[in-house]
Tab-separated table of C-alpha atoms in Angstrom:
chain	number	residue	atom	x	y	z
A	284	ILE	CA	36.930	-4.993	-4.487
A	285	LEU	CA	34.949	-2.959	-1.947
A	286	PRO	CA	36.463	-4.311	1.283
A	287	VAL	CA	40.034	-3.721	0.118
A	288	ALA	CA	39.146	-0.278	-1.255
A	289	HIS	CA	37.722	0.773	2.125
A	290	THR	CA	40.656	-0.375	4.209
A	291	LYS	CA	40.647	1.703	7.387
A	292	ILE	CA	43.985	3.498	7.927
A	293	HIS	CA	43.938	6.648	10.018
A	294	PRO	CA	46.533	9.194	8.825
A	295	ASP	CA	46.455	11.245	12.043
A	296	GLN	CA	47.796	8.484	14.268
A	297	GLU	CA	51.427	7.381	14.442
A	298	LEU	CA	51.948	4.196	12.518
A	299	ASN	CA	54.298	1.566	13.903
A	300	GLU	CA	54.414	-0.158	10.538
A	301	SER	CA	54.717	1.208	7.010
A	302	VAL	CA	51.636	1.504	4.834
A	303	GLN	CA	52.859	-1.369	2.629
A	304	GLN	CA	53.242	-3.666	5.635
A	305	LEU	CA	49.778	-2.818	6.863
A	306	LEU	CA	48.306	-3.537	3.434
A	307	ALA	CA	50.444	-6.549	2.404
A	308	THR	CA	48.227	-9.287	3.887
A	309	ARG	CA	44.950	-7.637	2.815
A	310	ILE	CA	46.138	-7.144	-0.768
A	311	ALA	CA	47.524	-10.709	-1.021
A	312	VAL	CA	44.224	-12.143	0.247
A	313	TYR	CA	42.287	-9.834	-2.086
A	314	LEU	CA	44.236	-10.959	-5.162
A	315	MET	CA	43.751	-14.651	-4.306
A	316	THR	CA	40.021	-14.359	-3.594
A	317	PHE	CA	39.467	-12.196	-6.695
A	318	LEU	CA	41.037	-14.868	-8.889
A	319	ILE	CA	39.044	-17.605	-7.201
A	320	VAL	CA	35.810	-15.729	-7.836
A	321	THR	CA	36.716	-15.401	-11.513
A	322	VAL	CA	37.267	-19.185	-11.604
A	323	ALA	CA	33.773	-19.643	-10.136
A	324	TRP	CA	32.398	-17.217	-12.763
A	325	ALA	CA	34.038	-19.207	-15.554
A	326	ALA	CA	32.510	-22.435	-14.199
A	327	HIS	CA	29.101	-20.703	-14.067
A	328	VAL	CA	29.499	-19.651	-17.714
A	329	ARG	CA	30.286	-23.243	-18.661
A	330	LEU	CA	27.197	-24.374	-16.749
A	331	PHE	CA	24.843	-22.150	-18.716
A	332	GLN	CA	26.436	-22.991	-22.000
A	333	VAL	CA	25.091	-26.490	-21.350
A	334	ILE	CA	21.728	-25.395	-19.929
A	335	GLU	CA	19.639	-23.397	-22.408
A	336	LEU	CA	16.284	-23.097	-20.623
A	337	ILE	CA	15.558	-22.377	-16.960
A	338	ASP	CA	12.473	-23.445	-15.027
A	339	ASP	CA	11.397	-22.397	-11.526
A	340	VAL	CA	13.611	-24.990	-9.782
A	341	LEU	CA	16.722	-23.914	-11.649
A	342	ALA	CA	15.917	-20.248	-11.038
A	343	LEU	CA	15.708	-20.847	-7.281
A	344	LEU	CA	18.881	-22.936	-7.235
A	345	ASN	CA	20.723	-20.261	-9.173
A	346	LEU	CA	19.418	-17.625	-6.770
A	347	ALA	CA	20.828	-19.637	-3.838
A	348	CYS	CA	24.133	-19.816	-5.658
A	349	MET	CA	24.204	-16.049	-6.236
A	350	MET	CA	23.326	-15.402	-2.580
A	351	LEU	CA	26.315	-17.422	-1.442
A	352	ILE	CA	28.604	-15.639	-3.894
A	353	THR	CA	27.531	-12.233	-2.575
A	354	PHE	CA	28.518	-13.423	0.918
A	355	LEU	CA	32.120	-14.026	-0.181
A	356	PRO	CA	33.246	-10.361	0.317
A	357	TYR	CA	32.359	-10.656	3.997
A	358	THR	CA	34.437	-13.826	4.339
A	359	PHE	CA	37.279	-12.023	2.551
A	360	SER	CA	37.121	-9.234	5.153
A	361	LEU	CA	37.419	-11.814	7.931
A	362	MET	CA	40.365	-13.508	6.231
A	363	ALA	CA	42.190	-10.215	5.668
A	364	SER	CA	41.472	-8.716	9.107
A	365	PHE	CA	42.267	-11.902	11.073
A	366	PRO	CA	44.779	-13.856	8.940
A	367	GLU	CA	45.972	-15.948	11.935
A	368	VAL	CA	42.395	-17.041	12.831
A	369	PRO	CA	41.194	-20.143	10.943
A	370	PHE	CA	37.494	-19.279	10.958
A	371	GLY	CA	37.731	-16.711	8.081
A	372	ILE	CA	39.409	-19.084	5.644
A	373	PHE	CA	37.140	-21.949	6.822
A	374	LEU	CA	34.051	-19.838	6.120
A	375	PHE	CA	35.334	-18.777	2.672
A	376	SER	CA	36.222	-22.366	1.742
A	377	SER	CA	32.884	-23.663	3.043
A	378	CYS	CA	30.986	-21.128	0.924
A	379	ALA	CA	32.959	-22.274	-2.151
A	380	VAL	CA	32.097	-25.889	-1.346
A	381	VAL	CA	28.387	-25.153	-0.991
A	382	ILE	CA	28.374	-23.075	-4.200
A	383	GLY	CA	29.927	-26.030	-6.057
A	384	PHE	CA	27.402	-28.391	-4.535
A	385	VAL	CA	24.491	-26.205	-5.658
A	386	GLN	CA	25.928	-25.951	-9.171
A	387	ALA	CA	26.301	-29.741	-9.244
A	388	VAL	CA	22.653	-30.118	-8.279
A	389	ILE	CA	21.748	-27.740	-11.126
A	390	VAL	CA	23.649	-29.988	-13.564
A	391	MET	CA	22.016	-33.158	-12.279
A	392	TYR	CA	18.564	-31.620	-12.397
A	393	ALA	CA	19.079	-30.318	-15.943
A	394	PHE	CA	20.316	-33.658	-17.281
A	395	HIS	CA	17.358	-35.325	-15.560
A	396	HIS	CA	15.131	-32.997	-17.620
A	397	PRO	CA	16.876	-32.983	-21.022
A	398	TYR	CA	14.516	-30.402	-22.553
A	399	LEU	CA	16.382	-27.793	-20.484
A	400	LEU	CA	19.706	-28.610	-22.174
A	401	ASN	CA	21.338	-27.197	-25.280
A	402	HIS	CA	19.671	-28.658	-28.372
A	403	GLN	CA	22.839	-30.376	-29.593
A	404	ILE	CA	23.212	-32.111	-26.237
A	405	GLN	CA	19.545	-33.116	-26.284
A	406	VAL	CA	19.940	-35.027	-29.558
A	407	SER	CA	23.391	-36.371	-28.632
A	408	GLU	CA	23.951	-40.004	-27.825
A	409	ASN	CA	26.797	-39.049	-25.477
A	410	GLN	CA	24.935	-36.969	-22.908
A	411	ALA	CA	26.869	-38.752	-20.184
A	412	PHE	CA	30.113	-37.407	-21.701
A	413	TYR	CA	28.960	-33.810	-21.372
A	414	LYS	CA	27.464	-34.420	-17.931
A	415	TYR	CA	30.768	-35.859	-16.686
A	416	HIS	CA	32.852	-33.040	-18.126
A	417	ILE	CA	30.716	-30.176	-16.811
A	418	LEU	CA	30.621	-31.802	-13.344
A	419	LYS	CA	34.397	-32.180	-13.435
A	420	ILE	CA	34.871	-28.518	-14.281
A	421	ILE	CA	32.396	-27.337	-11.616
A	422	LEU	CA	33.541	-29.640	-8.751
A	423	ARG	CA	37.271	-29.083	-9.209
A	424	GLY	CA	37.272	-25.857	-7.202
A	425	PRO	CA	34.906	-27.019	-4.413
A	426	THR	CA	36.991	-30.185	-3.926
A	427	LEU	CA	40.137	-28.200	-3.373
A	428	SER	CA	38.180	-25.757	-1.166
A	429	PHE	CA	37.055	-28.725	0.952
A	430	PHE	CA	40.644	-29.663	1.673
A	431	ALA	CA	41.448	-25.981	2.343
A	432	ALA	CA	38.637	-25.884	4.931
A	433	ILE	CA	39.960	-28.972	6.664
A	434	PHE	CA	43.561	-27.764	6.800
A	435	SER	CA	42.505	-24.346	8.057
A	436	PHE	CA	42.280	-25.737	11.604
A	437	PHE	CA	45.638	-27.512	11.453
A	438	PHE	CA	47.986	-25.683	9.074
A	439	ILE	CA	46.688	-22.428	7.542
A	440	PRO	CA	49.497	-22.083	4.939
A	441	MET	CA	48.400	-25.410	3.396
A	442	SER	CA	44.890	-24.043	3.090
A	443	TYR	CA	46.219	-21.156	1.029
A	444	VAL	CA	48.120	-23.652	-1.156
A	445	PHE	CA	44.858	-25.494	-1.911
A	446	LEU	CA	43.074	-22.220	-2.660
A	447	GLY	CA	45.922	-21.211	-4.961
A	448	LEU	CA	45.577	-24.539	-6.829
A	449	ILE	CA	41.987	-23.581	-7.624
A	450	ILE	CA	43.336	-20.658	-9.688
A	451	PHE	CA	46.216	-22.366	-11.465
A	452	PHE	CA	45.239	-26.051	-11.656
A	453	PRO	CA	43.418	-25.734	-15.039
A	454	HIS	CA	46.468	-24.038	-16.523
A	455	ILE	CA	48.867	-26.543	-15.017
A	456	ARG	CA	46.718	-29.380	-16.381
A	457	HIS	CA	46.567	-27.772	-19.816
A	458	LEU	CA	50.343	-27.302	-19.851
A	459	THR	CA	50.884	-30.900	-18.748
A	460	ASN	CA	48.616	-32.185	-21.489
A	461	TRP	CA	50.453	-29.990	-24.008
A	462	PHE	CA	53.856	-31.435	-23.023
A	463	THR	CA	52.434	-34.990	-23.037
A	464	SER	CA	51.019	-34.553	-26.539
A	465	ARG	CA	54.388	-33.248	-27.748
A	466	ILE	CA	56.272	-36.141	-26.204
A	467	ASP	CA	53.874	-38.756	-27.528
A	468	GLY	CA	53.685	-37.019	-30.913
A	469	ARG	CA	49.881	-36.916	-31.029
A	470	GLU	CA	47.318	-34.163	-30.455
A	471	GLN	CA	44.802	-34.197	-27.629
A	472	GLU	CA	41.684	-36.150	-28.499
A	473	LEU	CA	38.528	-34.105	-28.769
A	474	PRO	CA	34.972	-35.494	-28.739
A	475	LEU	CA	33.877	-37.024	-32.018
A	476	GLU	CA	30.596	-35.146	-32.158
A	477	SER	CA	30.325	-31.707	-33.607
A	478	PHE	CA	29.412	-29.131	-31.017
A	479	THR	CA	29.486	-25.319	-30.815
A	480	PHE	CA	32.082	-25.334	-28.030
A	481	TYR	CA	34.389	-27.758	-26.240
A	482	LEU	CA	34.112	-27.619	-22.486
A	483	ASN	CA	37.876	-27.522	-21.889
A	484	GLU	CA	38.481	-24.731	-24.386
A	485	PRO	CA	38.980	-21.089	-23.266
A	486	LEU	CA	35.996	-18.834	-22.864
A	487	SER	CA	34.955	-16.790	-25.879
A	488	LYS	CA	36.386	-13.363	-26.592
A	489	GLU	CA	32.903	-11.853	-26.054
A	490	ARG	CA	32.565	-13.328	-22.521
A	491	VAL	CA	36.041	-12.076	-21.607
A	492	GLU	CA	35.161	-8.567	-22.859
A	493	ALA	CA	31.803	-8.588	-20.999
A	494	PHE	CA	33.406	-9.595	-17.701
A	495	THR	CA	36.170	-6.997	-18.171
A	496	ASP	CA	33.708	-4.208	-18.873
A	497	GLY	CA	31.802	-5.172	-15.720
A	498	VAL	CA	34.927	-4.929	-13.530
A	499	TYR	CA	35.917	-1.587	-15.010
A	500	ALA	CA	32.382	-0.275	-14.494
A	501	ILE	CA	32.451	-1.324	-10.821
A	502	VAL	CA	35.869	0.240	-10.255
A	503	ALA	CA	34.745	3.522	-11.802
A	504	THR	CA	31.493	3.421	-9.771
A	505	LEU	CA	33.427	2.936	-6.514
A	506	LEU	CA	35.550	6.001	-7.273
A	507	ILE	CA	32.415	8.027	-7.958
A	508	LEU	CA	30.744	6.831	-4.740
A	509	ASP	CA	33.880	7.585	-2.746
A	510	ILE	CA	34.104	11.207	-3.927
A	511	CYS	CA	30.368	11.759	-3.405
A	512	GLU	CA	30.207	10.119	0.036
A	513	ASP	CA	33.307	11.367	1.757
A	514	ASN	CA	33.887	14.821	0.317
A	515	VAL	CA	30.691	16.716	0.939
A	516	PRO	CA	31.122	19.208	3.839
A	517	ASP	CA	28.664	19.195	6.738
A	518	ALA	CA	26.175	22.082	6.591
A	519	LYS	CA	26.692	22.933	10.251
A	520	GLU	CA	30.463	23.036	9.856
A	521	VAL	CA	30.114	25.356	6.806
A	522	ARG	CA	27.985	27.779	8.822
A	523	GLU	CA	30.152	27.786	11.954
A	524	LYS	CA	33.701	27.331	10.659
A	525	TYR	CA	33.516	28.992	7.231
A	526	GLN	CA	30.772	31.575	7.925
A	527	GLY	CA	28.548	30.034	5.259
A	528	HIS	CA	31.183	30.148	2.464
A	529	LEU	CA	30.837	26.776	0.728
A	530	ILE	CA	33.753	27.437	-1.662
A	531	ASN	CA	36.100	27.922	1.288
A	532	ALA	CA	34.897	24.689	2.807
A	533	LEU	CA	35.386	22.810	-0.493
A	534	SER	CA	38.948	24.134	-0.843
A	535	GLU	CA	40.039	21.738	1.941
A	536	TYR	CA	38.961	18.819	-0.293
A	537	GLY	CA	41.183	19.992	-3.161
A	538	PRO	CA	43.668	17.048	-2.846
A	539	ASN	CA	40.749	14.606	-2.786
A	540	PHE	CA	39.210	16.012	-5.982
A	541	LEU	CA	42.620	15.948	-7.698
A	542	ALA	CA	43.171	12.336	-6.587
A	543	TYR	CA	39.674	11.450	-7.902
A	544	PHE	CA	40.282	12.970	-11.369
A	545	GLY	CA	43.716	11.346	-11.624
A	546	SER	CA	42.381	7.929	-10.585
A	547	PHE	CA	39.306	8.153	-12.836
A	548	VAL	CA	41.424	9.173	-15.819
A	549	THR	CA	43.698	6.178	-15.152
A	550	VAL	CA	40.773	3.727	-14.949
A	551	GLY	CA	39.166	5.205	-18.086
A	552	LEU	CA	42.353	5.092	-20.157
A	553	LEU	CA	43.249	1.562	-19.036
A	554	TRP	CA	39.764	0.492	-20.149
A	555	PHE	CA	40.304	2.365	-23.422
A	556	VAL	CA	43.580	0.542	-23.981
A	557	HIS	CA	41.914	-2.822	-23.243
A	558	HIS	CA	39.064	-1.973	-25.619
A	559	SER	CA	41.526	-1.030	-28.336
A	560	LEU	CA	43.438	-4.257	-27.787
A	561	PHE	CA	40.383	-6.469	-28.087
A	562	LEU	CA	39.269	-4.689	-31.231
A	563	HIS	CA	42.316	-6.258	-32.806
A	564	VAL	CA	41.849	-9.700	-31.128
A	565	THR	CA	39.856	-12.323	-32.991
A	566	LYS	CA	40.144	-15.136	-30.486
A	567	ALA	CA	41.118	-15.305	-26.757
A	568	THR	CA	43.404	-18.172	-25.791
A	569	ARG	CA	43.596	-19.720	-22.311
A	570	LEU	CA	46.808	-17.806	-21.513
A	571	MET	CA	45.283	-14.527	-22.649
A	572	GLY	CA	42.284	-15.150	-20.405
A	573	LEU	CA	44.554	-15.763	-17.378
A	574	LEU	CA	46.612	-12.622	-18.099
A	575	ASN	CA	43.371	-10.596	-18.479
A	576	THR	CA	42.147	-11.844	-15.105
A	577	LEU	CA	45.447	-10.902	-13.428
A	578	SER	CA	45.203	-7.423	-14.993
A	579	LEU	CA	41.662	-6.975	-13.691
A	580	ALA	CA	42.768	-8.078	-10.212
A	581	PHE	CA	45.187	-5.145	-10.032
A	582	ILE	CA	42.757	-2.760	-11.694
A	583	GLY	CA	40.394	-3.555	-8.807
A	584	GLY	CA	43.039	-2.081	-6.444
A	585	LEU	CA	42.794	1.410	-7.967
A	586	PRO	CA	39.997	2.542	-5.588
A	587	LEU	CA	42.342	1.657	-2.745
A	588	ALA	CA	45.116	3.630	-4.394
A	589	TYR	CA	42.775	6.616	-4.643
A	590	GLN	CA	41.843	6.359	-0.967
A	591	LEU	CA	45.460	6.195	0.124
A	592	THR	CA	46.845	9.041	-2.001
A	593	SER	CA	44.006	11.386	-1.028
A	594	LYS	CA	44.186	10.394	2.686
A	595	PHE	CA	47.944	10.852	3.147
A	596	ALA	CA	48.309	14.002	1.085
A	597	LYS	CA	50.077	15.902	3.879
A	598	LYS	CA	52.148	13.132	5.406
A	599	SER	CA	55.554	13.021	3.690
A	600	HIS	CA	56.741	9.465	4.480
A	601	ASN	CA	53.321	7.844	4.173
A	602	GLU	CA	52.609	9.966	1.121
A	603	ILE	CA	55.604	8.505	-0.699
A	604	GLU	CA	54.602	4.970	0.229
A	605	THR	CA	51.034	5.456	-0.997
A	606	ILE	CA	52.314	6.816	-4.303
A	607	GLN	CA	54.482	3.723	-4.638
A	608	VAL	CA	51.478	1.488	-3.953
A	609	SER	CA	49.547	3.339	-6.712
A	610	CYS	CA	52.470	3.014	-9.118
A	611	VAL	CA	52.823	-0.697	-8.483
A	612	THR	CA	49.055	-1.217	-8.918
A	613	ILE	CA	48.973	0.697	-12.206
A	614	PHE	CA	52.136	-1.042	-13.443
A	615	PHE	CA	50.844	-4.549	-12.939
A	616	GLY	CA	47.368	-3.691	-14.240
A	617	SER	CA	48.907	-2.339	-17.445
A	618	ILE	CA	51.842	-4.752	-17.908
A	619	PHE	CA	49.442	-7.705	-17.955
A	620	GLN	CA	47.527	-5.937	-20.727
A	621	PHE	CA	50.814	-5.740	-22.624
A	622	ALA	CA	51.359	-9.417	-21.897
A	623	ILE	CA	47.946	-10.261	-23.422
A	624	TRP	CA	49.052	-8.665	-26.671
A	625	THR	CA	52.442	-10.392	-26.531
A	626	ALA	CA	50.723	-13.758	-26.011
A	627	ALA	CA	48.416	-13.026	-28.959
A	628	LEU	CA	51.434	-12.327	-31.184
A	629	PHE	CA	52.741	-15.909	-30.666
A	630	TYR	CA	49.633	-17.171	-32.523
A	631	GLU	CA	48.879	-14.013	-34.459
A	632	ARG	CA	47.253	-15.743	-37.453
A	633	GLU	CA	44.623	-17.191	-35.119
A	634	THR	CA	44.264	-14.415	-32.575
A	635	LEU	CA	44.854	-11.081	-34.347
A	636	HIS	CA	43.485	-9.208	-37.308
A	637	PRO	CA	46.050	-8.776	-40.135
A	638	TYR	CA	46.543	-5.056	-39.563
A	639	ALA	CA	47.591	-5.687	-35.883
A	640	ARG	CA	50.093	-8.435	-36.671
A	641	TYR	CA	53.805	-7.865	-36.930
A	642	GLY	CA	54.319	-5.416	-39.821
A	643	GLY	CA	50.691	-4.338	-39.889
A	644	LYS	CA	49.587	-0.708	-39.811
A	645	GLU	CA	48.324	-0.783	-36.192
A	646	HIS	CA	51.145	-2.959	-34.834
A	647	ALA	CA	53.579	-0.172	-33.915
A	648	PHE	CA	50.853	2.017	-32.393
A	649	MET	CA	49.440	-0.798	-30.272
A	650	PHE	CA	52.963	-1.552	-28.992
A	651	ALA	CA	53.426	2.081	-28.007
A	652	LYS	CA	49.917	2.421	-26.554
A	653	LEU	CA	50.222	-0.701	-24.419
A	654	ALA	CA	53.746	0.226	-23.246
A	655	LEU	CA	52.822	3.750	-22.226
A	656	TYR	CA	51.256	3.082	-18.809
A	657	PRO	CA	53.941	0.563	-17.650
A	658	CYS	CA	56.646	3.091	-18.579
A	659	VAL	CA	54.899	6.044	-16.920
A	660	SER	CA	54.176	4.072	-13.701
A	661	LEU	CA	57.772	2.830	-13.535
A	662	PHE	CA	59.058	6.356	-14.110
A	663	ALA	CA	56.854	7.691	-11.303
A	664	PHE	CA	57.971	4.881	-8.990
A	665	PHE	CA	61.654	5.580	-9.575
A	666	LEU	CA	60.983	9.295	-9.015
A	667	THR	CA	59.729	8.475	-5.524
A	668	CYS	CA	62.999	6.693	-4.810
A	669	ILE	CA	65.131	9.548	-6.136
A	670	LEU	CA	63.046	12.471	-4.947
A	671	GLY	CA	62.067	11.867	-1.361
A	672	GLU	CA	59.580	14.736	-1.377
A	673	LEU	CA	57.528	13.877	-4.481
A	674	SER	CA	53.991	14.936	-3.620
A	675	ALA	CA	50.703	13.230	-4.410
A	676	THR	CA	49.656	16.424	-6.207
A	677	ILE	CA	52.473	16.019	-8.790
A	678	PHE	CA	51.608	12.308	-9.159
A	679	HIS	CA	47.945	13.008	-9.857
A	680	LEU	CA	48.813	15.772	-12.290
A	681	MET	CA	50.999	13.246	-14.135
A	682	GLN	CA	47.962	10.921	-14.300
A	683	ILE	CA	45.790	13.692	-15.761
A	684	ILE	CA	48.483	14.599	-18.411
A	685	VAL	CA	48.713	11.010	-19.728
A	686	PRO	CA	45.706	11.370	-22.097
A	687	PHE	CA	47.605	14.073	-23.996
A	688	ALA	CA	50.437	11.571	-24.375
A	689	PHE	CA	48.024	9.235	-26.151
A	690	LEU	CA	47.062	12.039	-28.601
A	691	VAL	CA	50.701	12.928	-29.262
A	692	LEU	CA	51.446	9.245	-29.737
A	693	ARG	CA	48.670	8.858	-32.310
A	694	ILE	CA	49.831	11.973	-34.248
A	695	PHE	CA	53.428	10.830	-34.226
A	696	VAL	CA	52.574	7.306	-35.439
A	697	ARG	CA	50.335	8.622	-38.209
A	698	ILE	CA	53.050	10.949	-39.484
A	699	ALA	CA	55.601	8.144	-39.378
A	700	LEU	CA	53.305	5.716	-41.194
A	701	MET	CA	52.482	8.318	-43.871
A	702	ALA	CA	56.201	8.849	-44.439
A	703	ILE	CA	56.847	5.078	-44.676
A	704	LYS	CA	53.887	4.612	-47.045
A	705	HIS	CA	55.146	7.460	-49.269
A	706	ILE	CA	58.624	5.951	-49.393
A	707	MET	CA	57.188	2.515	-50.227
A	708	SER	CA	55.027	3.977	-53.007
A	709	LEU	CA	58.102	5.567	-54.549
A	710	SER	CA	60.189	2.435	-54.342
A	711	ARG	CA	57.802	0.001	-56.081
A	712	PRO	CA	54.643	-0.010	-58.191
A	713	ARG	CA	51.284	-0.357	-56.453
A	714	GLU	CA	50.331	-3.497	-58.321
A	715	ASN	CA	53.202	-5.468	-56.714
A	716	VAL	CA	51.615	-5.144	-53.270
A	717	SER	CA	50.034	-8.431	-52.254
A	718	GLU	CA	46.491	-8.722	-50.872
A	719	GLU	CA	47.795	-9.732	-47.433
A	720	GLU	CA	50.113	-6.693	-47.284
A	721	GLU	CA	47.199	-4.522	-48.379
A	722	ALA	CA	45.099	-5.873	-45.519
A	723	CYS	CA	47.921	-5.180	-43.068
A	724	LEU	CA	48.333	-1.609	-44.288
A	725	SER	CA	44.657	-0.727	-44.303
A	726	PRO	CA	42.619	-1.365	-41.154
A	727	PRO	CA	38.821	-1.631	-41.323
A	728	GLU	CA	36.834	1.588	-41.744
A	729	THR	CA	35.409	1.314	-38.210
A	730	LEU	CA	38.872	1.524	-36.698
A	731	SER	CA	40.086	4.323	-38.949
């Protein structure tokens, strides 16, 4: 997130290209590398679902793996800054290959010392089955990265195709298996043994929530660091230019402070909406996990949106373009959250609590809450097309006002539900209400 957030664009110089054109390649490379890193994270989670204990050798191997992962942002910067040079993509792909190799060594070492493994695998007669499956999951990405590294010197677009396959191959394979099972008329075969997880199943809801909270925390931290680092006036400048008046010096940073508060409110409320959504979710499916990752990828672009809208506050044409970039970022970050809930509704008996299902007490409010940010961001985007002089100040004030819309929304939904409940109580006796309807109408005490 950090390299894309600190993209260097100087507002004082004349730009031969629009802001969107300057950022297009960097944002595209960022989205792809972010999604690949999440795939590597998921493989790492699988790895330590199998390995329960860690000795010194595994700790050192894992440290080497983490060191390589922390080097990936640098390779991303090379790929984004020099997209036509093969070395950046070769270096990124090579790091992914080495990371996969180290993880494979960890698996081989752990299975060579079974006491390190999960207890149920230790007592299993099919240890080879689990060993094969975890290796297949871990080595899938590095294998595709290997081909990407080779093609980087001959045909760079093909390298990006292989890197894209790392992201979508598990979902394509799952979809293919689903169609095959429907055509053949039989379900996919699972291992005969009982085990606490199946290696091809989606990650747990708790792991998805933990990863999401981590991304939101990093995004919020970057916003805080940006406002602290770049908006403190120099002491010498305050003495000479402003005759020691600090308030006068700070007044020049007014647009930056407004941009910070607007961006931080947006990040906080998007996290709040995600938190509210997953309070109602009981199980995360594979599709929900993919949509959540796509949402986080765009949320990671909010520090860049803050930098742009605060930097081009006085440049009319560039100002409009930066507002549009912010609107698009917020729209996709929020619309994928809405898509998570929509995907959950398809299997609502497995994925949602009764009160959040269709007809439940929280259903209407969740629909309105999840639809609010996509509607507001689209409205702001169309305003930039209609009103050529929409300022960043107005845009950030709209961001700050959104929390009040949540409060009004909650009050409106509560009043509407109270009216509906009163009408229902008048129309039929209480004893005719089924237990399932009662559960839908009454959410748990913690959510009330």
